[in-house]
PDB file of C-alpha atoms in Angstrom:
ATOM      1  CA  UNK A   2      -0.041   0.121  -0.201  1.00  0.00           C
ATOM      2  CA  UNK A   3       1.140   3.551  -1.074  1.00  0.00           C
ATOM      3  CA  UNK A   4       2.089   6.826   1.374  1.00  0.00           C
ATOM      4  CA  UNK A   5      -0.400   8.830  -0.599  1.00  0.00           C
ATOM      5  CA  UNK A   6      -3.106   5.837   0.277  1.00  0.00           C
ATOM      6  CA  UNK A   7      -2.405   5.996   3.960  1.00  0.00           C
ATOM      7  CA  UNK A   8      -2.239  10.017   3.900  1.00  0.00           C
ATOM      8  CA  UNK A   9      -5.798  10.150   2.508  1.00  0.00           C
ATOM      9  CA  UNK A  10      -6.973   7.522   4.806  1.00  0.00           C
ATOM     10  CA  UNK A  11      -5.628   9.593   7.716  1.00  0.00           C
ATOM     11  CA  UNK A  12      -7.244  12.572   6.313  1.00  0.00           C
ATOM     12  CA  UNK A  13     -10.583  10.647   6.181  1.00  0.00           C
ATOM     13  CA  UNK A  14     -10.800   9.896  10.209  1.00  0.00           C
ATOM     14  CA  UNK A  15     -10.662   6.080   9.446  1.00  0.00           C
ATOM     15  CA  UNK A  16      -7.457   5.758  11.285  1.00  0.00           C
ATOM     16  CA  UNK A  17      -5.452   7.158  14.211  1.00  0.00           C
ATOM     17  CA  UNK A  18      -1.746   8.451  13.691  1.00  0.00           C
ATOM     18  CA  UNK A  19      -0.827   5.535  16.425  1.00  0.00           C
ATOM     19  CA  UNK A  20      -2.956   2.637  14.124  1.00  0.00           C
ATOM     20  CA  UNK A  21      -0.280  -0.610  13.003  1.00  0.00           C
ATOM     21  CA  UNK A  22      -1.601   0.587   9.818  1.00  0.00           C
ATOM     22  CA  UNK A  23       0.724   2.995   9.282  1.00  0.00           C
ATOM     23  CA  UNK A  24       3.866   0.488   9.858  1.00  0.00           C
ATOM     24  CA  UNK A  25       2.624  -2.200   7.425  1.00  0.00           C
ATOM     25  CA  UNK A  26       2.731  -5.442   7.858  1.00  0.00           C
ATOM     26  CA  UNK A  27       5.918  -7.093   9.356  1.00  0.00           C
ATOM     27  CA  UNK A  28       6.165  -8.763   5.281  1.00  0.00           C
ATOM     28  CA  UNK A  29       6.262  -5.202   3.552  1.00  0.00           C
ATOM     29  CA  UNK A  30       9.537  -3.127   3.009  1.00  0.00           C
ATOM     30  CA  UNK A  31      10.125  -0.264   2.928  1.00  0.00           C
ATOM     31  CA  UNK A  32      10.706   0.050  -0.556  1.00  0.00           C
ATOM     32  CA  UNK A  33       6.794  -1.292  -0.850  1.00  0.00           C
ATOM     33  CA  UNK A  34       7.273  -4.714  -1.760  1.00  0.00           C
ATOM     34  CA  UNK A  35       5.976  -7.281   0.161  1.00  0.00           C
ATOM     35  CA  UNK A  36       8.578 -10.207   0.212  1.00  0.00           C
ATOM     36  CA  UNK A  37       8.058 -13.471   2.055  1.00  0.00           C
ATOM     37  CA  UNK A  38       9.923 -16.782   1.263  1.00  0.00           C
ATOM     38  CA  UNK A  39       8.156 -17.670  -1.584  1.00  0.00           C
ATOM     39  CA  UNK A  40       7.965 -14.093  -3.318  1.00  0.00           C
ATOM     40  CA  UNK A  41      11.734 -13.466  -2.591  1.00  0.00           C
ATOM     41  CA  UNK A  42      12.402 -16.536  -5.094  1.00  0.00           C
ATOM     42  CA  UNK A  43      11.448 -14.205  -8.054  1.00  0.00           C
ATOM     43  CA  UNK A  44      14.667 -12.173  -6.836  1.00  0.00           C
ATOM     44  CA  UNK A  45      17.250 -13.771  -9.408  1.00  0.00           C
ATOM     45  CA  UNK A  46      20.301 -14.115  -6.594  1.00  0.00           C
ATOM     46  CA  UNK A  47      17.911 -15.468  -3.939  1.00  0.00           C
ATOM     47  CA  UNK A  48      16.486 -17.610  -6.669  1.00  0.00           C
ATOM     48  CA  UNK A  49      20.612 -18.646  -7.936  1.00  0.00           C
ATOM     49  CA  UNK A  50      21.723 -18.801  -4.517  1.00  0.00           C
ATOM     50  CA  UNK A  51      18.621 -21.402  -3.443  1.00  0.00           C
ATOM     51  CA  UNK A  52      19.169 -23.770  -6.305  1.00  0.00           C
ATOM     52  CA  UNK A  53      23.156 -24.036  -6.180  1.00  0.00           C
ATOM     53  CA  UNK A  54      23.375 -25.001  -2.743  1.00  0.00           C
ATOM     54  CA  UNK A  55      20.056 -26.937  -2.228  1.00  0.00           C
ATOM     55  CA  UNK A  56      21.300 -29.081  -5.415  1.00  0.00           C
ATOM     56  CA  UNK A  57      24.765 -29.485  -4.613  1.00  0.00           C
ATOM     57  CA  UNK A  58      23.876 -30.483  -0.837  1.00  0.00           C
ATOM     58  CA  UNK A  59      21.773 -32.968  -2.328  1.00  0.00           C
ATOM     59  CA  UNK A  60      24.386 -34.708  -4.610  1.00  0.00           C
ATOM     60  CA  UNK A  61      26.559 -35.262  -1.723  1.00  0.00           C
ATOM     61  CA  UNK A  62      26.574 -39.076  -1.108  1.00  0.00           C
ATOM     62  CA  UNK A  63      24.193 -40.547   1.633  1.00  0.00           C
ATOM     63  CA  UNK A  64      24.664 -43.677   3.471  1.00  0.00           C
ATOM     64  CA  UNK A  65      25.098 -45.324   6.644  1.00  0.00           C
ATOM     65  CA  UNK A  66      27.581 -46.339   8.811  1.00  0.00           C
ATOM     66  CA  UNK A  67      28.063 -48.250  12.141  1.00  0.00           C
ATOM     67  CA  UNK A  68      30.558 -47.443  14.626  1.00  0.00           C
ATOM     68  CA  UNK A  69      33.478 -50.109  15.374  1.00  0.00           C
ATOM     69  CA  UNK A  70      34.469 -51.055  18.885  1.00  0.00           C
ATOM     70  CA  UNK A  71      38.205 -50.840  18.196  1.00  0.00           C
ATOM     71  CA  UNK A  72      37.435 -47.839  16.285  1.00  0.00           C
ATOM     72  CA  UNK A  73      36.706 -46.901  12.637  1.00  0.00           C
ATOM     73  CA  UNK A  74      33.703 -47.398  11.010  1.00  0.00           C
ATOM     74  CA  UNK A  75      32.025 -49.849   8.703  1.00  0.00           C
ATOM     75  CA  UNK A  76      29.469 -49.063   5.781  1.00  0.00           C
ATOM     76  CA  UNK A  77      26.367 -50.348   6.293  1.00  0.00           C
ATOM     77  CA  UNK A  78      23.429 -51.094   3.509  1.00  0.00           C
ATOM     78  CA  UNK A  79      21.885 -54.073   4.656  1.00  0.00           C
ATOM     79  CA  UNK A  80      19.732 -51.952   7.339  1.00  0.00           C
ATOM     80  CA  UNK A  81      16.145 -50.440   6.311  1.00  0.00           C
ATOM     81  CA  UNK A  82      17.168 -47.217   7.009  1.00  0.00           C
ATOM     82  CA  UNK A  83      20.084 -47.128   4.582  1.00  0.00           C
ATOM     83  CA  UNK A  84      17.322 -47.458   1.510  1.00  0.00           C
ATOM     84  CA  UNK A  85      15.295 -44.388   3.388  1.00  0.00           C
ATOM     85  CA  UNK A  86      18.036 -42.522   3.450  1.00  0.00           C
ATOM     86  CA  UNK A  87      19.967 -43.199   0.953  1.00  0.00           C
ATOM     87  CA  UNK A  88      17.511 -44.536  -2.011  1.00  0.00           C
ATOM     88  CA  UNK A  89      13.977 -43.389  -1.575  1.00  0.00           C
ATOM     89  CA  UNK A  90      12.462 -42.086   2.118  1.00  0.00           C
ATOM     90  CA  UNK A  91       8.911 -41.945   0.204  1.00  0.00           C
ATOM     91  CA  UNK A  92       7.284 -43.812  -2.192  1.00  0.00           C
ATOM     92  CA  UNK A  93       6.802 -40.530  -4.149  1.00  0.00           C
ATOM     93  CA  UNK A  94      10.637 -38.406  -3.786  1.00  0.00           C
ATOM     94  CA  UNK A  95      13.957 -39.938  -4.400  1.00  0.00           C
ATOM     95  CA  UNK A  96      16.722 -39.509  -2.040  1.00  0.00           C
ATOM     96  CA  UNK A  97      17.922 -36.388  -4.155  1.00  0.00           C
ATOM     97  CA  UNK A  98      14.566 -34.410  -4.311  1.00  0.00           C
ATOM     98  CA  UNK A  99      14.334 -35.092  -0.946  1.00  0.00           C
ATOM     99  CA  UNK A 100      17.545 -33.815   0.706  1.00  0.00           C
ATOM    100  CA  UNK A 101      17.441 -31.091  -2.617  1.00  0.00           C
ATOM    101  CA  UNK A 102      13.184 -29.604  -0.985  1.00  0.00           C
ATOM    102  CA  UNK A 103      14.581 -30.032   2.786  1.00  0.00           C
ATOM    103  CA  UNK A 104      17.864 -28.172   1.850  1.00  0.00           C
ATOM    104  CA  UNK A 105      15.767 -25.827   0.057  1.00  0.00           C
ATOM    105  CA  UNK A 106      13.522 -24.798   2.890  1.00  0.00           C
ATOM    106  CA  UNK A 107      16.371 -24.570   5.562  1.00  0.00           C
ATOM    107  CA  UNK A 108      18.016 -21.491   3.216  1.00  0.00           C
ATOM    108  CA  UNK A 109      14.687 -19.753   2.988  1.00  0.00           C
ATOM    109  CA  UNK A 110      12.595 -20.555   5.955  1.00  0.00           C
ATOM    110  CA  UNK A 111      15.258 -21.450   8.280  1.00  0.00           C
ATOM    111  CA  UNK A 112      13.770 -24.797   9.216  1.00  0.00           C
ATOM    112  CA  UNK A 113      13.006 -27.729   7.536  1.00  0.00           C
ATOM    113  CA  UNK A 114      10.951 -30.469   8.782  1.00  0.00           C
ATOM    114  CA  UNK A 115       9.601 -34.044   7.432  1.00  0.00           C
ATOM    115  CA  UNK A 116       6.919 -36.595   9.390  1.00  0.00           C
ATOM    116  CA  UNK A 117       8.510 -40.013  10.113  1.00  0.00           C
ATOM    117  CA  UNK A 118       6.078 -42.543   9.447  1.00  0.00           C
ATOM    118  CA  UNK A 119       6.236 -45.082  11.736  1.00  0.00           C
ATOM    119  CA  UNK A 120       4.803 -48.824  11.894  1.00  0.00           C
ATOM    120  CA  UNK A 121       1.845 -49.124  14.135  1.00  0.00           C
ATOM    121  CA  UNK A 122       3.730 -52.015  15.541  1.00  0.00           C
ATOM    122  CA  UNK A 123       7.287 -52.108  16.904  1.00  0.00           C
ATOM    123  CA  UNK A 124       7.671 -48.333  15.883  1.00  0.00           C
ATOM    124  CA  UNK A 125      10.129 -49.187  12.798  1.00  0.00           C
ATOM    125  CA  UNK A 126      10.435 -45.936  10.583  1.00  0.00           C
ATOM    126  CA  UNK A 127       8.562 -46.514   7.029  1.00  0.00           C
ATOM    127  CA  UNK A 128       8.833 -43.711   5.154  1.00  0.00           C
ATOM    128  CA  UNK A 129      10.551 -39.860   5.667  1.00  0.00           C
ATOM    129  CA  UNK A 130       7.389 -37.161   3.993  1.00  0.00           C
ATOM    130  CA  UNK A 131       8.680 -33.461   3.956  1.00  0.00           C
ATOM    131  CA  UNK A 132       6.246 -30.832   4.939  1.00  0.00           C
ATOM    132  CA  UNK A 133       5.589 -28.410   2.453  1.00  0.00           C
ATOM    133  CA  UNK A 134       5.066 -25.138   3.943  1.00  0.00           C
ATOM    134  CA  UNK A 135       8.108 -24.600   6.811  1.00  0.00           C
ATOM    135  CA  UNK A 136       6.561 -21.277   7.568  1.00  0.00           C
ATOM    136  CA  UNK A 137       3.270 -22.256   9.099  1.00  0.00           C
ATOM    137  CA  UNK A 138       4.411 -24.859  11.445  1.00  0.00           C
ATOM    138  CA  UNK A 139       4.601 -23.695  14.970  1.00  0.00           C
ATOM    139  CA  UNK A 140       6.426 -25.201  17.847  1.00  0.00           C
ATOM    140  CA  UNK A 141       5.458 -25.180  21.254  1.00  0.00           C
ATOM    141  CA  UNK A 142       5.705 -27.598  24.651  1.00  0.00           C
ATOM    142  CA  UNK A 143       2.934 -28.608  26.213  1.00  0.00           C
ATOM    143  CA  UNK A 144       2.367 -29.093  30.439  1.00  0.00           C
ATOM    144  CA  UNK A 145       4.733 -31.606  30.229  1.00  0.00           C
ATOM    145  CA  UNK A 146       7.171 -29.476  29.113  1.00  0.00           C
ATOM    146  CA  UNK A 147       7.252 -32.062  25.501  1.00  0.00           C
ATOM    147  CA  UNK A 148       8.017 -30.319  22.213  1.00  0.00           C
ATOM    148  CA  UNK A 149       5.092 -30.308  19.787  1.00  0.00           C
ATOM    149  CA  UNK A 150       5.213 -29.235  16.413  1.00  0.00           C
ATOM    150  CA  UNK A 151       1.401 -28.263  15.242  1.00  0.00           C
ATOM    151  CA  UNK A 152       0.845 -27.776  11.344  1.00  0.00           C
ATOM    152  CA  UNK A 153      -2.540 -28.182   9.264  1.00  0.00           C
ATOM    153  CA  UNK A 154      -3.218 -30.269   6.986  1.00  0.00           C
ATOM    154  CA  UNK A 155      -6.372 -30.087   4.423  1.00  0.00           C
ATOM    155  CA  UNK A 156      -7.404 -27.247   7.222  1.00  0.00           C
ATOM    156  CA  UNK A 157      -7.188 -29.437  10.117  1.00  0.00           C
ATOM    157  CA  UNK A 158      -4.557 -29.246  12.977  1.00  0.00           C
ATOM    158  CA  UNK A 159      -2.401 -32.217  13.421  1.00  0.00           C
ATOM    159  CA  UNK A 160       0.143 -32.172  16.693  1.00  0.00           C
ATOM    160  CA  UNK A 161       2.998 -33.812  16.737  1.00  0.00           C
ATOM    161  CA  UNK A 162       5.453 -35.151  18.661  1.00  0.00           C
ATOM    162  CA  UNK A 163       9.321 -34.732  18.358  1.00  0.00           C
ATOM    163  CA  UNK A 164       9.451 -38.615  17.516  1.00  0.00           C
ATOM    164  CA  UNK A 165       7.390 -37.844  15.090  1.00  0.00           C
ATOM    165  CA  UNK A 166       9.063 -34.966  13.498  1.00  0.00           C
ATOM    166  CA  UNK A 167      12.382 -34.633  11.553  1.00  0.00           C
ATOM    167  CA  UNK A 168      13.704 -31.416  12.482  1.00  0.00           C
ATOM    168  CA  UNK A 169      16.822 -29.645  11.197  1.00  0.00           C
ATOM    169  CA  UNK A 170      16.909 -25.838  12.165  1.00  0.00           C
ATOM    170  CA  UNK A 171      19.277 -23.447  10.636  1.00  0.00           C
ATOM    171  CA  UNK A 172      20.998 -19.951  12.401  1.00  0.00           C
ATOM    172  CA  UNK A 173      18.805 -19.115  15.342  1.00  0.00           C
ATOM    173  CA  UNK A 174      18.856 -18.076  19.324  1.00  0.00           C
ATOM    174  CA  UNK A 175      17.822 -20.927  21.277  1.00  0.00           C
ATOM    175  CA  UNK A 176      19.075 -24.129  19.146  1.00  0.00           C
ATOM    176  CA  UNK A 177      15.119 -25.172  18.760  1.00  0.00           C
ATOM    177  CA  UNK A 178      13.880 -22.919  15.880  1.00  0.00           C
ATOM    178  CA  UNK A 179      15.969 -21.313  13.458  1.00  0.00           C
ATOM    179  CA  UNK A 180      15.555 -17.728  11.806  1.00  0.00           C
ATOM    180  CA  UNK A 181      14.305 -16.992   8.460  1.00  0.00           C
ATOM    181  CA  UNK A 182      17.021 -16.043   6.164  1.00  0.00           C
ATOM    182  CA  UNK A 183      14.960 -14.132   3.884  1.00  0.00           C
ATOM    183  CA  UNK A 184      13.212 -12.297   7.227  1.00  0.00           C
ATOM    184  CA  UNK A 185      16.764 -11.273   8.210  1.00  0.00           C
ATOM    185  CA  UNK A 186      16.961  -9.674   4.700  1.00  0.00           C
ATOM    186  CA  UNK A 187      13.612  -8.944   4.002  1.00  0.00           C
ATOM    187  CA  UNK A 188      14.347  -5.241   3.344  1.00  0.00           C
ATOM    188  CA  UNK A 189      17.661  -5.592   0.804  1.00  0.00           C
ATOM    189  CA  UNK A 190      15.522  -8.393  -0.532  1.00  0.00           C
ATOM    190  CA  UNK A 191      12.634  -5.994  -1.609  1.00  0.00           C
ATOM    191  CA  UNK A 192      14.740  -3.389  -2.646  1.00  0.00           C
ATOM    192  CA  UNK A 193      16.400  -5.491  -5.333  1.00  0.00           C
ATOM    193  CA  UNK A 194      12.633  -6.824  -6.869  1.00  0.00           C
ATOM    194  CA  UNK A 195      11.466  -3.086  -6.481  1.00  0.00           C
ATOM    195  CA  UNK A 196      14.592  -1.684  -8.598  1.00  0.00           C
ATOM    196  CA  UNK A 197      14.161  -4.998 -11.084  1.00  0.00           C
ATOM    197  CA  UNK A 198      10.360  -3.484 -11.914  1.00  0.00           C
ATOM    198  CA  UNK A 199      11.081  -0.507 -12.126  1.00  0.00           C
ATOM    199  CA  UNK A 200      13.755  -1.244 -14.774  1.00  0.00           C
ATOM    200  CA  UNK A 201      11.848  -3.234 -16.457  1.00  0.00           C
ATOM    201  CA  UNK A 202       8.864  -0.601 -16.599  1.00  0.00           C
ATOM    202  CA  UNK A 203      10.892   1.860 -16.761  1.00  0.00           C
ATOM    203  CA  UNK A 204      12.294   0.370 -20.590  1.00  0.00           C
ATOM    204  CA  UNK A 205       9.347  -1.313 -21.585  1.00  0.00           C
ATOM    205  CA  UNK A 206       8.277   2.387 -21.970  1.00  0.00           C
ATOM    206  CA  UNK A 207      10.773   3.631 -24.085  1.00  0.00           C
ATOM    207  CA  UNK A 208      13.110   4.628 -21.183  1.00  0.00           C
ATOM    208  CA  UNK A 209      11.059   8.321 -20.965  1.00  0.00           C
ATOM    209  CA  UNK A 210       8.007   9.167 -19.166  1.00  0.00           C
ATOM    210  CA  UNK A 211       4.372   8.494 -20.881  1.00  0.00           C
ATOM    211  CA  UNK A 212       3.775  12.241 -19.920  1.00  0.00           C
ATOM    212  CA  UNK A 213       3.854  15.155 -17.527  1.00  0.00           C
ATOM    213  CA  UNK A 214       0.601  16.666 -15.743  1.00  0.00           C
ATOM    214  CA  UNK A 215       0.944  20.439 -14.254  1.00  0.00           C
ATOM    215  CA  UNK A 216      -1.373  21.347 -11.679  1.00  0.00           C
ATOM    216  CA  UNK A 217      -2.133  24.529  -9.508  1.00  0.00           C
ATOM    217  CA  UNK A 218      -1.123  24.000  -5.888  1.00  0.00           C
ATOM    218  CA  UNK A 219      -4.436  25.508  -4.722  1.00  0.00           C
ATOM    219  CA  UNK A 220      -5.834  22.587  -6.843  1.00  0.00           C
ATOM    220  CA  UNK A 221      -4.290  20.059  -5.400  1.00  0.00           C
ATOM    221  CA  UNK A 222      -5.038  21.165  -1.887  1.00  0.00           C
ATOM    222  CA  UNK A 223      -9.041  21.381  -3.186  1.00  0.00           C
ATOM    223  CA  UNK A 224      -9.482  18.341  -4.663  1.00  0.00           C
ATOM    224  CA  UNK A 225      -7.411  15.944  -3.833  1.00  0.00           C
ATOM    225  CA  UNK A 226     -10.022  15.439  -0.588  1.00  0.00           C
ATOM    226  CA  UNK A 227     -12.422  14.285  -3.534  1.00  0.00           C
ATOM    227  CA  UNK A 228     -10.345  11.564  -4.474  1.00  0.00           C
ATOM    228  CA  UNK A 229     -12.028   8.020  -3.999  1.00  0.00           C
ATOM    229  CA  UNK A 230     -10.921   4.566  -3.580  1.00  0.00           C
ATOM    230  CA  UNK A 231     -13.935   2.789  -5.299  1.00  0.00           C
ATOM    231  CA  UNK A 232     -11.710   0.177  -7.468  1.00  0.00           C
ATOM    232  CA  UNK A 233     -10.458  -3.507  -6.780  1.00  0.00           C
ATOM    233  CA  UNK A 234      -7.581  -2.887  -5.034  1.00  0.00           C
ATOM    234  CA  UNK A 235      -9.586  -0.612  -2.332  1.00  0.00           C
ATOM    235  CA  UNK A 236      -6.906   2.341  -3.181  1.00  0.00           C
ATOM    236  CA  UNK A 237      -6.370   5.885  -3.575  1.00  0.00           C
ATOM    237  CA  UNK A 238      -4.515   7.045  -6.791  1.00  0.00           C
ATOM    238  CA  UNK A 239      -3.479  10.557  -7.257  1.00  0.00           C
ATOM    239  CA  UNK A 240      -3.801  10.008 -11.248  1.00  0.00           C
ATOM    240  CA  UNK A 241      -7.793  10.666 -10.129  1.00  0.00           C
ATOM    241  CA  UNK A 242      -7.268  13.979  -9.771  1.00  0.00           C
ATOM    242  CA  UNK A 243      -7.216  14.856 -13.694  1.00  0.00           C
ATOM    243  CA  UNK A 244     -10.509  13.779 -13.924  1.00  0.00           C
ATOM    244  CA  UNK A 245     -11.685  15.782 -11.151  1.00  0.00           C
ATOM    245  CA  UNK A 246     -10.107  18.710 -12.541  1.00  0.00           C
ATOM    246  CA  UNK A 247     -11.965  18.092 -15.974  1.00  0.00           C
ATOM    247  CA  UNK A 248     -15.400  17.597 -14.680  1.00  0.00           C
ATOM    248  CA  UNK A 249     -14.495  21.144 -12.696  1.00  0.00           C
ATOM    249  CA  UNK A 250     -13.152  22.834 -16.007  1.00  0.00           C
ATOM    250  CA  UNK A 251     -10.407  23.265 -14.210  1.00  0.00           C
ATOM    251  CA  UNK A 252      -7.247  24.336 -16.094  1.00  0.00           C
ATOM    252  CA  UNK A 253      -4.898  21.329 -16.723  1.00  0.00           C
ATOM    253  CA  UNK A 254      -0.976  21.254 -18.861  1.00  0.00           C
ATOM    254  CA  UNK A 255      -0.010  18.211 -20.014  1.00  0.00           C
ATOM    255  CA  UNK A 256       3.490  17.624 -21.557  1.00  0.00           C
ATOM    256  CA  UNK A 257       4.512  14.448 -23.577  1.00  0.00           C
TER     257      UNK A 257
END
């Protein structure tokens, strides 16, 4: 939402000067661009970094080893976890895609999660299912101080224990939850997206403004309050003053 819209809404008395509206939602940058983890991927630098790192990490060998009592280790290929980790974590995903996805989540959201699917009898691990939206997973503790993970599946809340969730936290301050890297760098990413958008529009219009209007200062003062927000975006646009001036037979000069 632009500054012009905010000023008009404040003049109309709809909000107070102390309302949180003035500061905008947490995901809106000073450049006026809304940035979250998914939107950040539209910025080429972020996309290149995430896909390069996630892809390279996923290429690394992932093997299972058993320590020897005398020291050293042996490669284990006959354990059921070897097939899950090395070949196919679940029936829909290869090991490469699984690890690439988790690493991508870790780079963007600062956390990656997978549901540990176990057999009803014995608790043997059958599958690892990556959780697609790390940002909507809430971590909290119950009355017994046990760690719980809550997220939605088809609109229904699922509550999982730590034994049921494979969680890799990134950089953080409590050792339990990672901080969103996009959130920490939101202003820089927003500026990059805004710069790209401005450049695209500028060159798309032939590298020059399409036109300039000259309006008397007194007309701005008198007619700005008449601008309405009757549009799909529910926004106020300064350019609407042109139509208002013409309807009131006011002088208006234009340069092209």
